[in-house]
Coordinates of C-alpha atoms and ligand atoms in Angstrom, one line a residue:
X1 CA 0.0 0.0 0.0
X2 CA 1.3 3.4 -0.9
X3 CA 0.9 6.0 1.9
X4 CA -0.2 8.6 -0.7
X5 CA -3.3 6.5 -1.5
X6 CA -4.3 6.3 2.2
X7 CA -3.7 10.0 2.8
X8 CA -5.7 10.9 -0.3
X9 CA -8.6 8.7 0.9
X10 CA -8.5 10.2 4.4
X11 CA -8.9 13.7 3.0
X12 CA -11.4 12.7 0.3
X13 CA -13.7 10.8 2.6
X14 CA -13.3 13.0 5.7
X15 CA -11.1 11.0 8.0
X16 CA -8.3 13.6 8.4
X17 CA -7.7 17.2 7.4
X18 CA -4.7 19.4 7.8
X19 CA -5.4 21.8 10.6
X20 CA -6.1 25.4 9.5
X21 CA -6.0 24.3 5.9
X22 CA -7.8 27.4 4.6
X23 CA -4.8 29.4 5.8
X24 CA -2.2 27.1 4.3
X25 CA -2.2 24.6 7.1
X26 CA -0.2 24.4 10.3
X27 CA 2.7 21.9 10.4
X28 CA 2.2 19.1 12.9
X29 CA -1.5 19.7 13.6
X30 CA -4.3 17.5 12.2
X31 CA -8.1 17.7 12.4
X32 CA -10.3 14.6 12.5
X33 CA -13.2 14.8 10.0
X34 CA -16.7 13.4 10.4
X35 CA -15.5 9.8 9.9
X36 CA -12.1 10.2 11.6
X37 CA -13.8 11.4 14.8
X38 CA -15.9 8.2 14.8
X39 CA -12.9 6.0 14.2
X40 CA -10.7 7.6 16.8
X41 CA -13.5 7.5 19.3
X42 CA -13.9 3.8 18.7
X43 CA -10.2 3.3 19.3
X44 CA -10.3 5.2 22.6
X45 CA -13.6 3.5 23.6
X46 CA -12.2 0.0 22.9
X47 CA -9.1 0.8 25.0
X48 CA -11.1 2.3 27.9
X49 CA -13.6 -0.5 27.8
X50 CA -11.0 -3.3 27.6
X51 CA -8.6 -1.8 30.1
X52 CA -11.0 -0.2 32.6
X53 CA -14.7 -0.9 32.3
X54 CA -14.8 -4.6 31.5
X55 CA -12.0 -5.5 33.8
X56 CA -13.2 -7.8 36.6
X57 CA -11.3 -7.0 39.7
X58 CA -12.7 -10.1 41.5
X59 CA -10.9 -12.6 39.2
X60 CA -7.3 -12.7 38.1
X61 CA -6.9 -12.0 34.4
X62 CA -5.0 -14.5 32.2
X63 CA -1.3 -14.2 32.9
X64 CA -1.7 -11.9 35.9
X65 CA 0.2 -12.6 39.1
X66 CA -3.1 -11.9 41.0
X67 CA -6.2 -9.8 41.0
X68 CA -6.1 -6.0 40.5
X69 CA -8.4 -3.0 40.3
X70 CA -8.7 -0.3 37.6
X71 CA -10.0 3.2 37.9
X72 CA -9.8 6.5 35.8
X73 CA -9.0 10.2 35.9
X74 CA -9.3 13.2 33.7
X75 CA -6.7 15.8 34.7
X76 CA -6.0 19.3 33.3
X77 CA -3.6 20.0 30.5
X78 CA -1.9 22.9 32.3
X79 CA -0.6 22.0 35.7
X80 CA 1.6 23.5 38.4
X81 CA 5.0 24.2 36.7
X82 CA 6.8 22.4 39.6
X83 CA 5.3 19.2 38.3
X84 CA 7.5 19.4 35.2
X85 CA 10.5 20.4 37.2
X86 CA 10.2 17.3 39.4
X87 CA 9.2 14.9 36.6
X88 CA 12.5 15.8 34.8
X89 CA 10.8 17.3 31.7
X90 CA 11.9 20.8 32.5
X91 CA 15.6 19.8 32.5
X92 CA 15.7 16.7 30.3
X93 CA 12.9 16.7 27.7
X94 CA 15.1 17.7 24.8
X95 CA 15.7 16.8 21.3
X96 CA 18.9 17.8 19.4
X97 CA 18.3 19.9 16.4
X98 CA 20.5 21.4 13.6
X99 CA 19.8 24.6 11.9
X100 CA 20.6 25.5 8.3
X101 CA 22.2 28.9 8.0
X102 CA 21.2 29.2 4.4
X103 CA 17.5 28.2 4.4
X104 CA 16.8 29.0 8.1
X105 CA 15.2 25.6 8.4
X106 CA 15.5 23.4 11.5
X107 CA 15.8 19.7 11.5
X108 CA 15.9 17.0 14.1
X109 CA 19.5 15.9 14.3
X110 CA 18.7 12.1 14.5
X111 CA 16.4 12.3 11.5
X112 CA 18.8 13.7 8.9
X113 CA 20.4 11.0 6.8
X114 CA 22.5 11.0 3.7
X115 CA 25.3 9.6 1.6
X116 CA 28.6 10.6 0.1
X117 CA 28.5 11.3 -3.6
X118 CA 31.2 12.6 -6.1
X119 CA 30.7 14.1 -9.5
X120 CA 31.4 17.1 -11.8
X121 CA 29.5 20.1 -10.7
X122 CA 28.2 22.4 -13.4
X123 CA 28.2 26.1 -12.4
X124 CA 28.0 29.4 -14.3
X125 CA 31.8 29.5 -14.5
X126 CA 32.2 26.0 -15.9
X127 CA 32.5 22.7 -14.1
X128 CA 34.7 21.1 -11.4
X129 CA 35.0 17.8 -9.5
X130 CA 33.4 17.8 -6.0
X131 CA 32.4 15.4 -3.3
X132 CA 29.6 16.1 -0.8
X133 CA 27.4 14.4 1.7
X134 CA 23.9 15.0 0.4
X135 CA 21.1 14.6 2.9
X136 CA 17.4 14.3 3.3
X137 CA 14.9 13.6 6.1
X138 CA 14.2 9.9 6.5
X139 CA 11.5 9.1 4.0
X140 CA 9.8 6.1 2.4
X141 CA 12.3 6.2 -0.5
X142 CA 15.5 7.7 0.7
X143 CA 17.7 7.0 -2.3
X144 CA 15.3 8.6 -4.7
X145 CA 15.3 11.7 -2.5
X146 CA 19.1 11.7 -2.4
X147 CA 19.3 11.2 -6.2
X148 CA 17.1 14.3 -6.6
X149 CA 19.2 16.4 -4.1
X150 CA 22.4 15.3 -5.8
X151 CA 21.2 16.1 -9.4
X152 CA 20.1 19.5 -8.2
X153 CA 23.4 20.2 -6.4
X154 CA 25.6 19.1 -9.4
X155 CA 23.4 20.9 -11.9
X156 CA 22.7 17.7 -13.8
X157 CA 19.7 16.3 -15.5
X158 CA 18.0 12.9 -14.7
X159 CA 19.6 11.2 -17.6
X160 CA 23.1 12.1 -16.2
X161 CA 22.5 10.2 -13.0
X162 CA 25.0 7.5 -13.9
X163 CA 27.8 10.0 -13.9
X164 CA 27.5 10.4 -10.1
X165 CA 29.7 8.1 -7.9
X166 CA 28.0 7.1 -4.7
X167 CA 30.2 6.0 -1.8
X168 CA 29.3 3.9 1.2
X169 CA 25.7 3.4 2.4
X170 CA 23.0 5.7 3.7
X171 CA 24.1 7.0 7.2
X172 CA 22.7 9.4 9.7
X173 CA 24.6 12.7 10.0
X174 CA 25.2 12.0 13.6
X175 CA 27.9 9.5 12.5
X176 CA 29.9 12.3 10.8
X177 CA 32.7 14.1 12.6
X178 CA 32.3 17.4 10.7
X179 CA 29.5 19.0 8.7
X180 CA 31.9 21.0 6.4
X181 CA 31.0 19.0 3.3
X182 CA 27.4 18.3 4.2
X183 CA 24.6 19.6 2.0
X184 CA 21.6 20.4 4.2
X185 CA 18.3 18.8 3.1
X186 CA 17.0 21.9 1.4
X187 CA 20.2 23.9 0.9
X188 CA 22.0 24.9 -2.3
X189 CA 25.5 25.1 -0.7
X190 CA 27.4 22.6 1.4
X191 CA 28.6 23.4 4.9
X192 CA 25.5 25.4 6.1
X193 CA 24.3 23.1 9.0
X194 CA 25.1 24.2 12.5
X195 CA 26.3 21.9 15.3
X196 CA 23.5 20.1 17.0
X197 CA 21.8 22.1 19.8
X198 CA 19.3 21.1 22.5
X199 CA 15.7 22.2 22.2
X200 CA 13.0 21.7 24.9
X201 CA 9.9 20.1 23.5
X202 CA 7.4 21.6 26.0
X203 CA 5.0 24.3 24.8
X204 CA 5.3 27.3 27.1
X205 CA 2.3 29.4 28.1
X206 CA 1.5 32.2 30.6
X207 CA -1.1 32.0 33.2
X208 CA -3.1 35.1 34.1
X209 CA -3.0 38.7 32.8
X210 CA 0.3 39.9 34.4
X211 CA 2.5 37.4 32.7
X212 CA 5.8 37.5 34.7
X213 CA 8.4 34.8 34.5
X214 CA 6.8 33.1 37.6
X215 CA 3.5 32.8 35.7
X216 CA 5.1 30.6 33.0
X217 CA 3.7 27.1 32.7
X218 CA 3.6 24.4 30.1
X219 CA 1.1 22.4 28.1
X220 CA 1.5 18.8 29.3
X221 CA 3.8 16.7 27.2
X222 CA 2.3 13.5 28.6
X223 CA -0.8 12.7 30.6
X224 CA 1.0 10.5 33.2
X225 CA 2.1 13.3 35.6
X226 CA -1.5 14.3 36.4
X227 CA -2.0 10.7 37.6
X228 CA 1.0 10.8 39.9
X229 CA 0.0 14.2 41.3
X230 CA -3.5 12.7 42.1
X231 CA -2.2 9.4 43.5
X232 CA -3.1 10.3 47.1
X233 CA -6.5 11.8 46.1
X234 CA -7.5 8.6 44.4
X235 CA -6.3 6.4 47.4
X236 CA -8.1 8.7 49.9
X237 CA -11.4 9.1 48.0
X238 CA -11.9 5.5 46.8
X239 CA -11.3 2.1 48.4
X240 CA -8.8 1.0 45.8
X241 CA -6.0 -1.2 47.2
X242 CA -2.7 -2.0 45.7
X243 CA -2.2 -3.4 43.1
X244 CA -4.4 -1.0 41.0
X245 CA -4.2 1.1 37.9
X246 CA -5.3 4.6 37.0
X247 CA -6.2 5.2 33.4
X248 CA -6.4 8.5 31.5
X249 CA -7.1 9.5 27.9
X250 CA -6.2 13.1 26.9
X251 CA -4.4 15.5 24.8
X252 CA -0.6 16.0 25.1
X253 CA 1.6 18.5 23.4
X254 CA 5.2 18.3 22.2
X255 CA 6.9 21.0 20.1
X256 CA 8.4 18.4 17.8
X257 CA 11.2 19.8 15.7
X258 CA 10.3 17.8 12.6
X259 CA 6.6 16.7 12.7
X260 CA 6.0 14.3 9.9
X261 CA 4.6 11.0 8.6
X262 CA 1.0 12.2 8.7
X263 CA -0.3 12.0 12.3
X264 CA 2.5 9.7 13.5
X265 CA 4.6 12.6 14.8
X266 CA 2.3 15.6 15.6
X267 CA 2.6 18.5 17.9
X268 CA -0.8 18.0 19.5
X269 CA -1.9 14.4 20.0
X270 CA -3.9 12.2 22.3
X271 CA -2.5 9.6 24.7
X272 CA -4.1 6.6 26.5
X273 CA -2.0 6.0 29.6
X274 CA -2.2 3.7 32.6
X275 CA -0.1 4.1 35.7
X276 CA -0.3 0.8 37.5
X277 CA 0.8 0.9 41.2
X278 CA 2.1 -2.3 42.8
X279 CA 4.4 -3.7 45.6
X280 CA 8.1 -3.3 44.7
X281 CA 8.7 -7.0 45.1
X282 CA 6.0 -7.8 42.5
X283 CA 6.7 -5.1 40.0
X284 CA 8.8 -7.3 37.6
X285 CA 5.9 -9.7 37.3
X286 CA 3.4 -6.9 36.7
X287 CA 5.7 -5.4 34.1
X288 CA 5.6 -8.6 32.1
X289 CA 1.9 -8.9 32.5
X290 CA 1.1 -5.4 31.1
X291 CA 3.7 -5.7 28.3
X292 CA 2.0 -8.9 27.1
X293 CA -1.5 -7.7 27.7
X294 CA -1.0 -4.6 25.7
X295 CA 0.7 -6.4 22.8
X296 CA -2.2 -8.9 22.7
X297 CA -4.7 -6.0 22.6
X298 CA -3.3 -4.7 19.2
X299 CA -3.5 -8.1 17.7
X300 CA -7.1 -8.7 19.0
X301 CA -8.0 -5.3 17.4
X302 CA -6.8 -6.5 14.0
X303 CA -3.1 -5.6 13.5
X304 CA -1.4 -8.4 11.7
X305 CA 1.3 -10.2 13.7
X306 CA 4.0 -9.9 11.0
X307 CA 3.7 -6.1 11.1
X308 CA 3.6 -5.8 14.8
X309 CA 6.5 -6.5 17.2
X310 CA 7.5 -6.2 20.8
X311 CA 10.9 -4.8 21.3
X312 CA 12.6 -4.9 24.7
X313 CA 14.9 -2.0 25.2
X314 CA 18.6 -2.7 25.7
X315 CA 20.1 -1.8 29.1
X316 CA 21.7 1.3 27.6
X317 CA 18.4 2.6 26.2
X318 CA 16.6 2.4 29.6
X319 CA 15.8 5.6 31.5
X320 CA 17.9 5.9 34.6
X321 CA 15.1 4.7 36.9
X322 CA 13.7 1.8 34.8
X323 CA 14.4 -1.9 35.1
X324 CA 12.5 -2.7 31.9
X325 CA 10.9 -1.0 29.0
X326 CA 9.4 -2.5 25.9
X327 CA 8.0 -0.8 22.8
X328 CA 5.1 -2.1 20.8
X329 CA 6.0 -1.2 17.3
X330 CA 4.2 -1.4 13.9
X331 CA 5.7 -1.5 10.4
X332 CA 4.1 1.7 9.1
X333 CA 4.1 1.9 5.3
X334 CA 6.0 5.2 5.3
X335 CA 9.0 3.7 7.0
X336 CA 12.0 2.0 5.3
X337 CA 11.5 -1.7 4.7
X338 CA 12.3 -3.6 7.9
X339 CA 11.8 -0.4 10.1
X340 CA 9.1 -0.2 12.8
X341 CA 7.5 2.8 14.5
X342 CA 6.5 3.0 18.2
X343 CA 2.8 2.6 19.0
X344 CA 3.2 2.3 22.7
X345 CA 5.8 2.1 25.3
X346 CA 5.4 -0.1 28.4
X347 CA 7.8 1.0 31.1
X348 CA 8.8 -0.2 34.5
X349 CA 9.3 3.2 36.3
X350 CA 10.1 2.0 39.8
X351 CA 9.3 4.5 42.5
X352 CA 10.9 7.4 40.5
X353 CA 7.8 9.5 39.9
X354 CA 6.1 9.3 43.3
X355 CA 9.4 9.9 45.1
X356 CA 10.2 12.8 42.8
X357 CA 6.9 14.5 43.6
X358 CA 7.6 13.9 47.3
X359 CA 11.2 14.7 47.7
X360 CA 12.2 16.8 44.6
X361 CA 13.8 15.9 41.3
X362 CA 15.9 12.7 41.6
X363 CA 19.1 11.7 39.8
X364 CA 21.0 8.5 39.8
X365 CA 24.1 8.3 42.0
X366 CA 25.7 4.9 41.7
X367 CA 22.7 2.6 42.1
X368 CA 20.7 5.0 44.2
X369 CA 18.2 7.6 43.3
X370 CA 19.0 10.8 45.2
X371 CA 17.6 14.3 45.2
X372 CA 19.6 16.5 42.7
X373 CA 21.3 19.3 44.6
X374 CA 22.6 22.8 43.6
X375 CA 26.2 23.7 44.5
X376 CA 24.9 25.4 47.6
X377 CA 23.4 22.1 48.8
X378 CA 19.7 23.1 48.2
X379 CA 17.5 20.7 46.1
X380 CA 17.6 21.7 42.4
X381 CA 13.8 21.3 42.1
X382 CA 11.8 21.0 45.4
X383 CA 9.1 18.3 45.6
X384 CA 5.7 18.8 47.1
X385 CA 6.8 17.6 50.5
X386 CA 3.6 15.5 50.7
X387 CA 3.7 11.9 51.8
X388 CA 2.9 9.8 48.7
X389 CA 3.7 6.5 50.3
X390 CA 1.0 3.8 50.6
X391 CA 0.0 2.0 53.8
X392 CA -1.0 -1.6 53.3
X393 CA -3.4 -2.4 56.2
X394 CA -3.3 -6.1 55.6
X395 CA 0.5 -6.5 55.8
X396 CA 0.9 -3.4 58.1
X397 CA 3.6 -2.1 55.8
X398 CA 4.2 1.3 54.4
X399 CA 6.1 1.7 51.1
X400 CA 6.3 3.8 48.0
X401 CA 4.6 1.8 45.2
X402 CA 6.4 0.9 42.1
X403 CA 4.8 1.9 38.8
X404 CA 4.3 0.1 35.5
X405 CA 3.3 2.5 32.7
X406 CA 1.7 1.3 29.5
X407 CA 1.6 4.6 27.4
X408 CA -0.1 4.5 24.1
X409 CA -0.9 7.1 21.5
X410 CA -4.5 7.3 20.3
X411 CA -3.5 8.9 17.0
X412 CA -0.7 6.5 16.2
X413 CA -3.0 3.5 17.0
X414 CA -5.7 5.1 14.8
X415 CA -3.1 5.5 12.0
X416 CA -1.9 1.9 12.3
X417 CA -5.5 0.6 12.1
X418 CA -6.1 2.8 9.0
X419 CA -2.9 1.5 7.4
X420 CA -3.8 -2.1 8.2
X421 CA -7.4 -1.7 7.0
X422 CA -6.5 -0.4 3.5
X423 CA -7.2 -3.0 0.9
X424 CA -7.5 -3.1 -2.9
X425 CA -9.0 -5.8 -5.0
X426 CA -11.1 -6.3 -8.1
X427 CA -14.8 -6.9 -7.8
X428 CA -17.5 -7.1 -10.5
X429 CA -19.6 -3.9 -11.0
X430 CA -23.4 -3.9 -11.7
X431 CA -22.7 -5.0 -15.3
X432 CA -20.4 -7.8 -14.1
X433 CA -17.3 -6.0 -15.3
X434 CA -14.2 -6.3 -13.1
X435 CA -13.4 -3.0 -11.4
X436 CA -10.8 -2.0 -8.9
X437 CA -12.2 -1.7 -5.5
X438 CA -10.7 0.1 -2.5
X439 CA -12.0 -0.8 0.9
X440 CA -11.1 -0.5 4.5
X441 CA -11.3 -3.7 6.5
X442 CA -11.4 -2.6 10.1
X443 CA -12.1 -4.8 13.1
X444 CA -15.9 -4.4 13.4
X445 CA -15.6 -2.6 16.8
X446 CA -13.5 0.1 15.1
X447 CA -15.5 0.6 11.9
X448 CA -16.8 4.2 12.0
X449 CA -20.1 3.3 10.3
X450 CA -21.4 -0.2 11.1
X451 CA -24.2 -0.4 8.6
X452 CA -25.7 1.6 5.6
X453 CA -29.3 1.4 4.4
X454 CA -30.3 1.9 0.8
X455 CA -33.6 1.8 -1.0
X456 CA -32.8 0.1 -4.3
X457 CA -34.7 2.8 -6.2
X458 CA -36.4 6.0 -5.2
X459 CA -40.0 4.9 -5.7
X460 CA -42.6 2.3 -5.0
X461 CA -42.4 2.9 -1.2
X462 CA -38.8 1.7 -1.0
X463 CA -37.4 5.0 0.4
X464 CA -40.1 5.0 3.1
X465 CA -39.4 1.4 4.2
X466 CA -35.6 2.1 4.1
X467 CA -36.0 5.2 6.2
X468 CA -37.9 3.2 8.8
X469 CA -35.2 0.6 9.0
X470 CA -32.6 3.3 9.2
X471 CA -34.3 4.9 12.1
X472 CA -34.5 1.6 13.9
X473 CA -30.8 0.7 13.3
X474 CA -29.6 4.1 14.4
X475 CA -30.7 3.4 17.9
X476 CA -28.2 0.5 18.0
X477 CA -25.3 1.3 15.7
X478 CA -23.7 4.1 13.8
X479 CA -25.7 3.9 10.6
X480 CA -25.7 5.8 7.3
X481 CA -28.6 6.3 4.8
X482 CA -28.0 6.7 1.1
X483 CA -30.5 6.9 -1.8
X484 CA -28.3 8.8 -4.3
X485 CA -27.0 7.2 -7.5
X486 CA -26.7 3.6 -8.7
X487 CA -26.7 1.0 -5.9
X488 CA -23.3 -0.4 -7.0
X489 CA -21.8 3.0 -6.6
X490 CA -23.4 3.3 -3.1
X491 CA -21.8 0.0 -2.1
X492 CA -18.4 1.2 -3.3
X493 CA -18.7 4.4 -1.3
X494 CA -19.4 2.4 1.8
X495 CA -16.5 -0.1 1.1
X496 CA -14.2 2.9 0.9
X497 CA -15.0 4.0 4.4
X498 CA -15.1 0.5 5.8
X499 CA -18.8 0.0 6.5
X500 CA -19.0 -3.8 7.0
X501 CA -22.7 -4.3 6.2
X502 CA -25.1 -2.7 3.6
X503 CA -28.8 -3.3 3.9
X504 CA -30.8 -2.9 0.7
X505 CA -34.6 -2.5 0.5
X506 CA -35.9 -3.8 -2.8
X507 CA -39.1 -4.9 -4.5
X508 CA -39.2 -8.2 -2.5
X509 CA -39.0 -6.3 0.8
X510 CA -42.4 -4.8 0.0
X511 CA -43.9 -8.2 -0.7
X512 CA -42.3 -10.5 2.0
X513 CA -40.7 -8.1 4.4
X514 CA -37.1 -9.3 3.8
X515 CA -34.0 -7.2 2.9
X516 CA -30.6 -8.1 1.7
X517 CA -27.5 -7.7 3.9
X518 CA -24.3 -7.5 1.9
X519 CA -21.0 -8.3 3.6
X520 CA -18.2 -5.9 2.5
X521 CA -15.5 -8.4 2.9
X522 CA -17.0 -11.4 1.1
X523 CA -19.4 -9.5 -1.1
X524 CA -22.0 -12.1 -0.3
X525 CA -25.6 -11.1 0.2
X526 CA -28.2 -12.9 2.4
X527 CA -31.9 -12.2 2.8
X528 CA -33.0 -11.4 6.3
X529 CA -36.4 -10.5 7.8
X530 CA -36.7 -6.8 8.6
X531 CA -37.4 -7.5 12.3
X532 CA -34.3 -9.6 12.6
X533 CA -31.8 -7.1 11.1
X534 CA -30.7 -5.7 14.5
X535 CA -30.0 -9.1 16.0
X536 CA -28.3 -10.4 12.9
X537 CA -26.0 -7.4 12.8
X538 CA -25.3 -7.5 16.5
X539 CA -24.2 -11.1 16.1
X540 CA -22.0 -10.4 13.1
X541 CA -20.4 -7.3 14.7
X542 CA -19.5 -9.2 17.8
Ligands
ATP1 P1 9.1 8.8 19.9 O1 10.4 8.1 20.2 O2 8.4 8.3 18.6 O3 9.2 10.3 19.9 P2 8.4 8.6 22.6 O4 9.2 7.4 23.0 O5 8.9 10.0 22.9 O6 8.0 8.5 21.0 P3 6.5 8.3 24.7 O7 7.0 9.5 25.4 O8 6.8 7.0 25.2 O9 6.9 8.5 23.2 O10 4.9 8.5 24.5 C1 4.0 7.5 24.6 C2 3.2 7.4 23.3 O11 2.6 8.6 22.9 C3 4.0 6.9 22.1 O12 4.2 5.5 22.0 C4 3.2 7.4 20.9 O13 2.1 6.5 20.6 C5 2.6 8.7 21.5 N1 3.3 9.9 21.0 C6 4.4 10.4 21.5 N2 4.8 11.4 20.8 C7 3.9 11.6 19.8 C8 3.8 12.5 18.7 N3 4.6 13.5 18.5 N4 2.7 12.4 17.9 C9 1.8 11.4 18.1 N5 1.9 10.5 19.1 C10 2.9 10.6 19.9

């Protein structure tokens, strides 16, 4: 599947639009259209239902070391700035970027890749031999992008491509020792990239009308911290006992240096996060449980196993407080062959977060986490000073719980489900001629529209009967009514948005009260009594 085909379909049928498009768009921001909003809501509802609502705390789930409870929260996007100082985001939430002095563009250092190439450069004064490292941002077809950049730089035409001598393979610029002969991704001259510099990814904002430095706060870059800040409130206001999880779905914001790949890397996005609190001596088992449970969820929701993988981080990739992190990754079509993109991270966070919010920002000293100090001995960032430990009244022990964090992106999951759903085949049209058919094959729970109702023709009482059926179905499922154009074309329009079932009212309906139900996937039609449609669909959709 070509990514362009999917992005075109998303725009044409109202799944996704570029934000502020009428003003030329805003890089890194996306709007969900009428169908996109239904799809994304289904993804979030499925997650919330499967992780929180349908969880039975009285029985141990398969693979779990014991029973556990689940509850939810909805915290604010703007929180006390001290939260981000203690969480580490204020000091550490950086990406490295390089600027181009010529084009004034900025790139994420770890995303610029390129290759050495030598050739004769044609200029106004003649030609000379030169060797440069041409670059591009990682794309679906990197060598094609490098070819184009090299042709432009050397002043050659496409047919002259063979005169260029490529050396070595494609490598990230981070592997180079100097940028002197590097041609920036959009530059005309070599040697215009700056050394990499740190750039904090949090969006700053000012609270209140006066707007002094002390009124600066941040839009949250993750939903997790609101859960830690409310840990005590949840314990005190409910009867939850450890082990338990708090789930939250909400917007997060990161001022990504190079937003790209459709919604995969946006500046405003939604997360679905769980902070799971447990006894330290059981945390390794709970980590494995959540890692496997979350991986299984994606396969149950329809992602194919060969495109999905679970990747345990190497020891040197782990955050300083973590004793295990795994990424759940999907082979998005915009990545290089063999490359995977992160859908969700499942991290063992130890007691880092709760202790940081109690004591102040922690750093690792040897094998210990200690409060980071200024040269004068004062804590660098003060904690709340509140006691965020937990008292277990059964074992009469007090401890700071360990945390397992499955952190998923609602937009990345939605994008993966869209990529996976995209199918093309040939199917006969009304005249029996083979025609290319594009359809989206979602898991039925995710399909934005579950059923469409058509009168075969706009006469003989068919529209009236179809309208009645439509009204009945709408009470149960997201349903669409269409009486415009040839019925074959109406089927195709529904296939293209992934509607699994189309119900057609025809001449026979008026005689014997039956309709046809057509299955998008198999193209088979069956006749069903009008009064049985709801039950038949419920059964099929489950
Ligand atoms: P990446 O390495 O791709 O930047 P990350 O490791 O920083 O991701 P986390 O901090 O673990 O991501 O965030 C948890 C989840 O939030 C990610 O797995 C992803 O699904 C989602 N997410 C993070 N950043 C973005 C973004 N810029 N756009 C869309 N979703 C995002």
